[in-house]
C-alpha atoms as one frame of an Amber mdcrd trajectory, in Angstrom:
protein
  -0.902   5.203  -4.102   1.084   6.796  -6.933  -2.051   8.341  -8.390  -0.927
  11.937  -8.920  -2.742  13.510  -5.979  -1.940  17.223  -5.929  -2.495  19.941
  -3.334  -5.991  20.510  -4.723  -6.944  16.825  -4.454  -5.363  16.618  -1.031
  -7.403  19.584   0.189 -10.629  18.088  -1.188  -9.986  14.711   0.420  -9.035
  16.255   3.758 -12.184  18.401   3.663 -14.369  15.349   3.041 -12.675  13.492
   5.884 -13.133  16.438   8.263 -16.877  16.426   7.598 -17.161  12.651   8.080
 -14.093  11.388   9.980 -15.521   8.225  11.482 -15.889   5.901   8.496 -12.406
   5.685   6.954 -10.080   3.086   8.497  -7.206   3.020   5.999  -5.546   5.749
   3.932  -2.728   4.873   1.535  -1.339   7.935  -0.247   2.206   6.736  -0.857
   4.057   8.073  -3.868   2.040  11.261  -4.162   3.598  14.701  -3.835   1.750
  15.640  -0.654   4.673  17.370   1.012   4.336  19.011   4.381   1.258  21.020
   3.377  -0.702  17.871   2.501   0.346  16.102   5.673  -0.771  19.133   7.686
  -4.241  18.881   6.096  -4.547  15.203   7.055  -3.152  15.878  10.509  -6.122
  18.137  11.184  -8.355  15.140  10.425  -6.364  12.895  12.774  -6.848  15.344
  15.657 -10.604  14.838  15.550 -11.660  12.461  18.357 -14.196  10.907  15.953
 -11.436   9.919  13.532 -11.065   6.132  13.412  -8.190   5.903  10.949  -6.090
   2.846  11.814  -3.656   2.615   8.900  -1.824   5.608   7.436   0.697   5.015
   4.674   2.693   7.990   3.426   5.805   6.483   1.796   7.748   8.797  -0.511
   5.418  11.757  -0.064   8.006  14.504   0.482   7.410  14.770   4.224  10.056
  16.637   6.263  10.311  17.825   9.882   7.510  20.332   9.371   4.964  17.751
   8.231   6.175  15.290  10.826   5.619  17.884  13.561   1.995  18.367  12.439
   1.418  14.628  12.308   2.944  14.103  15.755   0.871  16.931  17.222  -2.287
  15.264  15.902  -1.258  11.876  17.264  -0.484  13.363  20.660  -3.985  14.822
  20.874  -5.677  11.628  19.611  -3.245   8.720  20.166  -5.485   5.714  20.569
  -6.714   4.852  17.072  -3.715   4.587  14.723  -2.259   1.054  14.487   0.107
   1.396  11.522   2.168   4.357  10.373   4.396   4.093   7.321   6.605   7.113
   6.663   9.395   5.342   4.783  11.270   7.228   2.100  10.685  10.656   3.621
  13.396  13.002   4.876  12.575  12.815   8.579  16.065  12.340   9.974  16.728
  12.076  13.685  14.636  15.117  14.553  11.518  13.568  12.992  12.177  10.249
  14.706  12.578  12.034  18.036   9.150  13.621  17.529   7.616  10.235  16.717
   9.307   8.758  19.783   7.402  11.239  21.952   4.150   9.714  20.646   5.390
   6.190  21.396   5.980   7.143  25.038   2.280   7.865  25.543   0.568   4.880
  27.238  -2.566   5.605  25.166  -0.629   5.107  21.934  -1.716   1.885  20.207
   0.714   2.003  17.292   1.730  -1.563  16.405   3.676  -1.114  13.151   6.083
   1.734  12.422   8.004   1.781   9.164  10.822   4.312   8.866  13.144   2.756
   6.300  15.208   5.171   4.231  14.430   8.175   6.446  17.965   9.315   7.332
  17.928   7.898  10.860  21.250   7.586  12.762  22.321   6.444  16.253  20.662
   9.528  17.724  17.246   8.524  16.373  17.784   4.927  17.508  18.501   6.146
  21.035  15.267   8.169  21.094  13.242   5.202  19.843  14.840   2.817  22.333
  14.140   5.206  25.204  10.503   5.614  24.160  10.007   1.878  23.811  11.576
   1.187  27.192   9.097   3.595  28.790   6.081   2.073  26.991   6.951  -1.455
  25.815   3.608  -3.109  25.306   2.207  -1.852  22.015   4.771  -1.707  19.174
   5.192  -5.055  17.419   7.082  -4.160  14.257   9.712  -1.494  13.643  11.438
  -1.189  10.272  14.565   0.968  10.213  16.322  -0.644   7.274  18.271   1.488
   4.793  19.163   4.131   7.370  22.520   5.189   8.806  22.405   3.179  11.995
  25.655   2.811  13.880  26.631  -0.055  16.124  25.466   1.644  19.325  21.992
   2.396  17.899  21.605  -1.131  16.585  22.645  -2.537  19.972  20.096  -0.400
  21.850  17.283  -1.676  19.655  18.550  -5.260  19.477  18.601  -5.395  23.270
  14.890  -4.515  23.264  14.100  -7.066  20.589  15.790  -9.806  22.619  14.093
  -8.822  25.883  11.192 -11.195  26.736   9.086  -8.254  28.017   8.774  -6.942
  24.473   6.942  -8.412  21.527   9.007  -6.366  19.139  10.286  -7.428  15.751
  12.862  -5.025  14.350  14.198  -4.861  10.841  17.495  -2.995  10.703  19.035
  -4.066   7.387
């Protein structure tokens, strides 16, 4: 993290992971200027059914809707391995959160921790997350939405899930 990885380094790492995707379990690239192009390179690795990556941390990497769409596409095609996804500090907004919510609806999704603090999420994103979690309640354990623009109705939707005994969800909203 925070090690100055550029597009060139990102391409080299993604190439190495494509040729041998089964050994790496954790990738922490937070604080590097990956942007959408870098996330697209790693998304191609995640699509590989031999990929066993469980922890992906991309805080403050310059990811927007475009990179989020690539990441979500990869997770839709290979949803069962990733356990933790940290995208905090990126400009995802509600549209990015809606895309991520589509992954959470998949019963094969095993994501347990999702960190989206400081991503520009509002009530609209909260509603999408709450809907996804109601349709597939068993896997997500921790959701961090602090430092977003959550309104009362969004907070209530998520708080209702957190207080429901059918969920094992711990939510951080502030």
